[in-house]
PDB file of C-alpha atoms in Angstrom:
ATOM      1  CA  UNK B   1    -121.526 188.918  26.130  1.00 58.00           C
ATOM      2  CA  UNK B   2    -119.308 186.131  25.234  1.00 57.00           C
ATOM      3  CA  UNK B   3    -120.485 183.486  21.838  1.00 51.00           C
ATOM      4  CA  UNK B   4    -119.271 180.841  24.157  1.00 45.00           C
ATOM      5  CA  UNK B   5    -121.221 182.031  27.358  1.00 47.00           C
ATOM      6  CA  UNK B   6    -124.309 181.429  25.439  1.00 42.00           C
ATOM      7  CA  UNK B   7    -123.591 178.646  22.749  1.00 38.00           C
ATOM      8  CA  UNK B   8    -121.935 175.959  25.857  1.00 35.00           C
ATOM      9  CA  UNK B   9    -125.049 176.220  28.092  1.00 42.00           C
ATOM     10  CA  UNK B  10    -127.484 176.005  24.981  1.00 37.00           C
ATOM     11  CA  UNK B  11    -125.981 173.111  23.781  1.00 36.00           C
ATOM     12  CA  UNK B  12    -125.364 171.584  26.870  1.00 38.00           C
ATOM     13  CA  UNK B  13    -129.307 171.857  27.129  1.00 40.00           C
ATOM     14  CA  UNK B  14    -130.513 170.334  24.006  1.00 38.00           C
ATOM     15  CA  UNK B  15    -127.724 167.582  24.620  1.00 37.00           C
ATOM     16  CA  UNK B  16    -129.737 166.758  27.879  1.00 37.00           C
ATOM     17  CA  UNK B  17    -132.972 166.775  26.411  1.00 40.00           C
ATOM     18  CA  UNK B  18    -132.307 164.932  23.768  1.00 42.00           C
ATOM     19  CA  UNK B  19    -130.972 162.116  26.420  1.00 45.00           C
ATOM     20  CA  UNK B  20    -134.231 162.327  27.659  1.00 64.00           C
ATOM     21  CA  UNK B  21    -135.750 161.242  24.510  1.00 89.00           C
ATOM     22  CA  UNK B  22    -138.529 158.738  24.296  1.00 93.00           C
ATOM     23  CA  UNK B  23    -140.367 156.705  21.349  1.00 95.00           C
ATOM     24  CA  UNK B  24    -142.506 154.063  20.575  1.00 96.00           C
ATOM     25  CA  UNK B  25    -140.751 150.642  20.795  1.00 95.00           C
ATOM     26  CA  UNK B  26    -143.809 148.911  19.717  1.00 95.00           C
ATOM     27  CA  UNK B  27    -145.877 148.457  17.807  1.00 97.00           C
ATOM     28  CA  UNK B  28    -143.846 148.739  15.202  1.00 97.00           C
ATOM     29  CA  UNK B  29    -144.823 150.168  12.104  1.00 97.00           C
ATOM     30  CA  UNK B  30    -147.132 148.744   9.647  1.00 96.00           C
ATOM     31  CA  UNK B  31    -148.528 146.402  12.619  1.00 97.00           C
ATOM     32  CA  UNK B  32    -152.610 145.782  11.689  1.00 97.00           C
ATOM     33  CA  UNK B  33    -154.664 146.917  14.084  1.00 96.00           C
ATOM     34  CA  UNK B  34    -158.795 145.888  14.717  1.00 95.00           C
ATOM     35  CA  UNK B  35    -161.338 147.727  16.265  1.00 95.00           C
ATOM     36  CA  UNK B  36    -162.085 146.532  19.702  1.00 95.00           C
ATOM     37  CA  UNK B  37    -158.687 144.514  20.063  1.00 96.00           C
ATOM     38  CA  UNK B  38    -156.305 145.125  23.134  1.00 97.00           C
ATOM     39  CA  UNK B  39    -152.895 146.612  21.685  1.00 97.00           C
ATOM     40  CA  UNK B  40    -149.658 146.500  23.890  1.00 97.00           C
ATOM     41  CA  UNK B  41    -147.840 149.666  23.825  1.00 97.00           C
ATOM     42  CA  UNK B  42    -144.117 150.468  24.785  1.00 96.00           C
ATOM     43  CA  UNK B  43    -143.241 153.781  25.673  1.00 96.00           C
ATOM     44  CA  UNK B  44    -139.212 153.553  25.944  1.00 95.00           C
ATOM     45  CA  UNK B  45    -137.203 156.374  26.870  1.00 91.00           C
ATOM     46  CA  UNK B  46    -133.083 156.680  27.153  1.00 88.00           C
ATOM     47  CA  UNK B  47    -131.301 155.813  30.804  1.00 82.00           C
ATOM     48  CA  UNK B  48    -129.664 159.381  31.373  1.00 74.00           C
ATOM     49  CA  UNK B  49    -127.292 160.605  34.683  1.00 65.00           C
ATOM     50  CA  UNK B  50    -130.301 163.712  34.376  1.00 73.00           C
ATOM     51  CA  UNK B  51    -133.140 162.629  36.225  1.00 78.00           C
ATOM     52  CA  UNK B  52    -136.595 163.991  35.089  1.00 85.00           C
ATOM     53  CA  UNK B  53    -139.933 164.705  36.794  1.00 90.00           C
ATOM     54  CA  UNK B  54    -142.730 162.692  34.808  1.00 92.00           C
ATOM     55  CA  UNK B  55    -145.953 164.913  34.294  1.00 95.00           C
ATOM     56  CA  UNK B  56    -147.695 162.841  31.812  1.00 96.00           C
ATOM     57  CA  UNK B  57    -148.250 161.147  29.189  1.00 97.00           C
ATOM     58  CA  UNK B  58    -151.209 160.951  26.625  1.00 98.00           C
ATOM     59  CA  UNK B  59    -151.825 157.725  23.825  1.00 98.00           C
ATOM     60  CA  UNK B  60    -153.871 158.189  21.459  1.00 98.00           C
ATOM     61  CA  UNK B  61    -154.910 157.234  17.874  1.00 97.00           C
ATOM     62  CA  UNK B  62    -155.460 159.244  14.978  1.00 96.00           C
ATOM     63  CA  UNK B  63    -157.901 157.432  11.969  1.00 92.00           C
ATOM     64  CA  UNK B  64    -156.773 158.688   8.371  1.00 91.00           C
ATOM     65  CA  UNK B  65    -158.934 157.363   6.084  1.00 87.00           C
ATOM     66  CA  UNK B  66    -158.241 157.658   2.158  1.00 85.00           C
ATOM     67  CA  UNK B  67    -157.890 160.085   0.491  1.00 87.00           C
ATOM     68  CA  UNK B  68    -156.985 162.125   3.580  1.00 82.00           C
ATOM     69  CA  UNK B  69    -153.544 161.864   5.277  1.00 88.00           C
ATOM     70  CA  UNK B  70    -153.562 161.818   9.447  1.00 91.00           C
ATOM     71  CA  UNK B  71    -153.263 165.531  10.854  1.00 93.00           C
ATOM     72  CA  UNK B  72    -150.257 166.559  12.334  1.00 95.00           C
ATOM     73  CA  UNK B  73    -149.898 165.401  15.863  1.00 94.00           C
ATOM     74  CA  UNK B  74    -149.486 168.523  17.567  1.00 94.00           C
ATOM     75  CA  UNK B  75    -152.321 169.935  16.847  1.00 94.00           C
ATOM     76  CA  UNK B  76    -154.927 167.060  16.812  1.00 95.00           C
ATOM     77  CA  UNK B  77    -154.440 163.469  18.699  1.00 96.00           C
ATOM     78  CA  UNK B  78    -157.563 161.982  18.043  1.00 95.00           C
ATOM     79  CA  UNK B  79    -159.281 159.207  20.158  1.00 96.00           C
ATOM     80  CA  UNK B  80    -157.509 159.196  23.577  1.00 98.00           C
ATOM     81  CA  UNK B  81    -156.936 156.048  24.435  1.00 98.00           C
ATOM     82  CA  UNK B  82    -154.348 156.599  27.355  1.00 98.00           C
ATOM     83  CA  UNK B  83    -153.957 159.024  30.246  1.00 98.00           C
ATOM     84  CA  UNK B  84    -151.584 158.890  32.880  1.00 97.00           C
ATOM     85  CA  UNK B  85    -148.001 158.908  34.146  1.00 91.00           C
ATOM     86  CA  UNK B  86    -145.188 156.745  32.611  1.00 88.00           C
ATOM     87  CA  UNK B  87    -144.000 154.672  35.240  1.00 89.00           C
ATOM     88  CA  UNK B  88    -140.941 151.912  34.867  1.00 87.00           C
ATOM     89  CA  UNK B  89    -142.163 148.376  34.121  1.00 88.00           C
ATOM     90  CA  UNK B  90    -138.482 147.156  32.437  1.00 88.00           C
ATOM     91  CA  UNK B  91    -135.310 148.322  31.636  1.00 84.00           C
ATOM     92  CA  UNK B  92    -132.246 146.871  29.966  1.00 82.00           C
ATOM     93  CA  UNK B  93    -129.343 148.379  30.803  1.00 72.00           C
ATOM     94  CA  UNK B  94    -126.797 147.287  28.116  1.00 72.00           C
ATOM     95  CA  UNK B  95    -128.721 148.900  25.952  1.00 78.00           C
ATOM     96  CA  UNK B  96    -129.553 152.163  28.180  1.00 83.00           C
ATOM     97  CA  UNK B  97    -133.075 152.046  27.612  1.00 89.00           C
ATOM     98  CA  UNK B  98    -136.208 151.490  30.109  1.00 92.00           C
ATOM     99  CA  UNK B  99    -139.742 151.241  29.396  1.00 92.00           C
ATOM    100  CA  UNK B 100    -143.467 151.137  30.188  1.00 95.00           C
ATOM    101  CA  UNK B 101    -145.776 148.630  29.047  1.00 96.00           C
ATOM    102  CA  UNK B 102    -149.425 150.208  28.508  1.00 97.00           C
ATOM    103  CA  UNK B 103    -152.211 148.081  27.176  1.00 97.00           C
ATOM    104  CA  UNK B 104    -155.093 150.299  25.439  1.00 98.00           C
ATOM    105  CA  UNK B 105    -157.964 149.325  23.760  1.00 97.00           C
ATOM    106  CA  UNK B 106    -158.508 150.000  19.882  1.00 97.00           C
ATOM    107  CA  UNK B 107    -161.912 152.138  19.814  1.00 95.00           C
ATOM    108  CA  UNK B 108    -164.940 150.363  18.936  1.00 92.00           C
ATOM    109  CA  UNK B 109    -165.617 152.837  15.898  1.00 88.00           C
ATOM    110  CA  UNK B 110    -167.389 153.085  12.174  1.00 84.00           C
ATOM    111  CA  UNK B 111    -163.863 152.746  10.595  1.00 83.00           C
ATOM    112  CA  UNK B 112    -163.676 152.520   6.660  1.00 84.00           C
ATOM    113  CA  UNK B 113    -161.448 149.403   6.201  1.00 85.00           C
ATOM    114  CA  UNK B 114    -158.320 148.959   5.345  1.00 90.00           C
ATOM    115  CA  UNK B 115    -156.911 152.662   6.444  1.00 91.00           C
ATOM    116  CA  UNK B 116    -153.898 153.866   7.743  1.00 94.00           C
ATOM    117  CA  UNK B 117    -153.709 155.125  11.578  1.00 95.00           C
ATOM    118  CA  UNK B 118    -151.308 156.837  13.466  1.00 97.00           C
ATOM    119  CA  UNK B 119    -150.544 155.835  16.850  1.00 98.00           C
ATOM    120  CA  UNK B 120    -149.298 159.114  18.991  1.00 98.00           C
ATOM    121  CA  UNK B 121    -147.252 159.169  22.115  1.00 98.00           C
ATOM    122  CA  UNK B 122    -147.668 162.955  24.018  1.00 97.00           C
ATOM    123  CA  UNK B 123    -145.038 163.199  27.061  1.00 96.00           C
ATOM    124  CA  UNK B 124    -144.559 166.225  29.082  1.00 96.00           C
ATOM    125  CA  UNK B 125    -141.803 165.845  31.686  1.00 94.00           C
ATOM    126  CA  UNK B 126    -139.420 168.686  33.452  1.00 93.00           C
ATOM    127  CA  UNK B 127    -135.636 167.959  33.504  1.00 91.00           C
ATOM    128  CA  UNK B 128    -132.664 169.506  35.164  1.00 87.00           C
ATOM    129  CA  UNK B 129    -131.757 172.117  37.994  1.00 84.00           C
ATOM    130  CA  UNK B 130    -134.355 174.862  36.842  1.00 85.00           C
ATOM    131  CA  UNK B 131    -136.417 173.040  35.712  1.00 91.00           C
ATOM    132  CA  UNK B 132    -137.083 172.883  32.219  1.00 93.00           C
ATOM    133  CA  UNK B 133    -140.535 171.611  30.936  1.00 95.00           C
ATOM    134  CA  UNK B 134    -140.094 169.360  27.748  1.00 94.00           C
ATOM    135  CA  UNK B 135    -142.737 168.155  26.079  1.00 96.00           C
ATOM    136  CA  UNK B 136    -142.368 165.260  23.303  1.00 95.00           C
ATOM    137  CA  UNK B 137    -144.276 163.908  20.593  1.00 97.00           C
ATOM    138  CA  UNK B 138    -143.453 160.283  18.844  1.00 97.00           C
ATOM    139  CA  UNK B 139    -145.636 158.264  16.632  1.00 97.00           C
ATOM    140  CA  UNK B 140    -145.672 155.061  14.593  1.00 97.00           C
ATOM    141  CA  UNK B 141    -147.764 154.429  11.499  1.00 96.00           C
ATOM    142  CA  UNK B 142    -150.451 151.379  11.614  1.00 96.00           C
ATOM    143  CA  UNK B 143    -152.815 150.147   9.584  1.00 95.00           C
ATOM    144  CA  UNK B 144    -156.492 149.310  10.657  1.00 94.00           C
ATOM    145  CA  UNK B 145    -158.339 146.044   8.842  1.00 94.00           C
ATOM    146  CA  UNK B 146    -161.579 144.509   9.541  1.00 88.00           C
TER     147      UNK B 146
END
């Protein structure tokens, strides 16, 4: 079998998920967060040619109180705070990007004050011909006060 046969297609694949990228455009991070308060969250992800099936999309909120540092994502998410699909709300195309607009609500919890928190976006979505399932993970670093 031919180096090229197999290197083209691969990279041809990761090119195409990578256009299908996503992240948090905000919060941003550092942004102070309070128990109970309604947060605005913007999933944005990358206009591509590529279309891609949305499956779904999990927010949630990991609490990391000192001395401990979060978890990694993967593996634990923490309070869920949103399930569903990402659907278009906005999109601006001289910058190639659209977006979805998804207000949760901080949990009401026994928090130790001031502590850091990670904010984690979970999207699983199929893309291209075959199709390929892709699942992401994105997060942005707050900080919850009293």
């Amino acid at each position: 079998m031919n180096l090229v046969s197999v290197v083209l297609p691969l990279l041809a694949f990761v090119t195409s998920v990578a256009a299908q990228a996503s992240h948090i455009g905000y919060p941003t991070a550092g942004t102070q967060i309070q128990p109970g308060q309604s947060l605005s969250v913007q999933v944005v992800k990358d206009v591509s040619i590529m279309g891609s099936i949305e499956v779904g999309l999990v927010l949630s909120l990991q609490y990391c109180p000192p001395p401990n540092a979060c978890p990694n994502p993967v593996n634990e998410l923490g309070f869920v705070l949103y399930t569903g699909k990402w659907t278009q709300t906005g999109q601006n195309p001289r910058q190639g990007e659209m977006w979805d607009n998804i207000t949760v609500t901080i949990p009401d919890y026994d928090f130790q004050f001031p502590a850091p928190a990670r904010l984690i976006e979970t999207r699983f979505h199929l893309i291209g011909g075959g199709p390929a399932a892709v699942l992401e993970t994105n997060t942005v670093d707050l900080q919850l006060v009293d």
